[in-house]
């Protein structure tokens, strides 16, 4: 009898400790790629409560919220330079005179979700207090403020093991009990696509983006990448993304200085990649063109397709590339990209192409099936796959088609 009671106690103890040890992310979050806004790309650490409240208002009045963007994320620079006497992080009192809880409440009151930033190291990239050694305490603090999304960076980590550091923070979030999207930001250095599926909802795949299309930017000791460079680093990891766990090729630079064609191309390609759509522009000063790019519902629907399959590069020749994204209901998105610096002609005979993808099991023979073509930027029906598709495509521009089966 006594032996049985001991056995039962051991089983209960094992269950208890293992459920804590292996506590995992909130599984139901981010079944489609997260959409939102983040302060970094335009403002870096120059943020303050009033400016951000205005940004929240513009988020709503510009139609971004109605287009599906939901997270409002503060990046680096929101904290005071030191923790308080109890080791608690404090919002910089000059930047946030009403405190962070009040700001989070304001974000929520406008129908948005609130995100915040910290870092797995001893300090953030901007030199503010990092979370290393304070994981559970910080997670509880965020939960008490009503945080819905945590971006977790990788500066000042010295010899810390990446996988362990991110797992610890993931467990801390679970233990705090408030569902938060956990965004890993270790720049793809340790192959997070191989181990982070159960740790967080998205993981950065590269170093930082900058608002340039075809060129990188030299920042002294490191370079930030242009849109095309980041694009070229995504194809080999597409099999690791899916509902609830996404490759993150970094935040959007739409509206931050590229041409209209480049903005359209950047946005289309990120949607083809099923990338998180985190805008990074000044929402208070958007041109009608920028709004039309960021809120194009047909293009966003390609990103948010519930199948959750990333595109693959089907064709590449002389600067013209073709990307294919399988969608639910046997439809497809096809994006023609002109990465060259001259105008090109698309002359695509569907019937001469078999499109096969071993990852999604897509297998299309346009001789057997006909698809109707919808141009998602011109918003026009442009024939079917029974006819050769011809169009001029400007330098750095895209043609984005949705294909729906007609027989
Ligand atoms: C890193 C990240 C950026 C941004 C900054 C903040 O560079 O990759 O996205 O969060 O830190 O300091």
Short mmCIF file of C-alpha atoms and ligand atoms in Angstrom, two decimals, residues 38 40-41 45 75-76 117 124-126 151 153-155 185 187 204 206-208 222 250-251, ligand 1:
data_model
loop_
_atom_site.label_atom_id
_atom_site.label_comp_id
_atom_site.label_asym_id
_atom_site.label_seq_id
_atom_site.Cartn_x
_atom_site.Cartn_y
_atom_site.Cartn_z
CA UNK A 38 6.92 48.67 -34.81
CA UNK A 40 12.28 50.87 -34.80
CA UNK A 41 12.63 51.37 -38.57
CA UNK A 45 15.06 54.96 -29.70
CA UNK A 75 11.03 48.56 -29.92
CA UNK A 76 14.26 49.46 -28.11
CA UNK A 117 10.87 44.79 -26.78
CA UNK A 124 19.65 45.69 -25.26
CA UNK A 125 21.29 46.74 -28.52
CA UNK A 126 20.63 50.36 -27.49
CA UNK A 151 10.18 40.95 -29.45
CA UNK A 153 16.67 40.56 -29.31
CA UNK A 154 20.19 39.11 -29.18
CA UNK A 155 22.71 41.85 -28.33
CA UNK A 185 15.24 38.20 -32.96
CA UNK A 187 19.07 37.34 -36.76
CA UNK A 204 14.16 36.61 -37.61
CA UNK A 206 18.68 37.64 -41.18
CA UNK A 207 20.36 40.78 -39.96
CA UNK A 208 18.40 44.06 -40.06
CA UNK A 222 28.04 45.75 -39.78
CA UNK A 250 12.33 41.55 -40.82
CA UNK A 251 9.94 44.47 -40.67
C1 LIG B 1 18.50 44.87 -33.42
C2 LIG B 1 17.24 44.33 -34.06
C3 LIG B 1 16.42 45.47 -34.61
C4 LIG B 1 16.08 46.45 -33.49
C5 LIG B 1 17.34 46.91 -32.79
C6 LIG B 1 17.05 47.69 -31.53
O1 LIG B 1 19.34 45.43 -34.36
O2 LIG B 1 17.54 43.42 -35.07
O3 LIG B 1 15.24 45.01 -35.24
O4 LIG B 1 15.22 45.80 -32.58
O5 LIG B 1 18.17 45.81 -32.42
O6 LIG B 1 18.20 48.13 -30.87
#
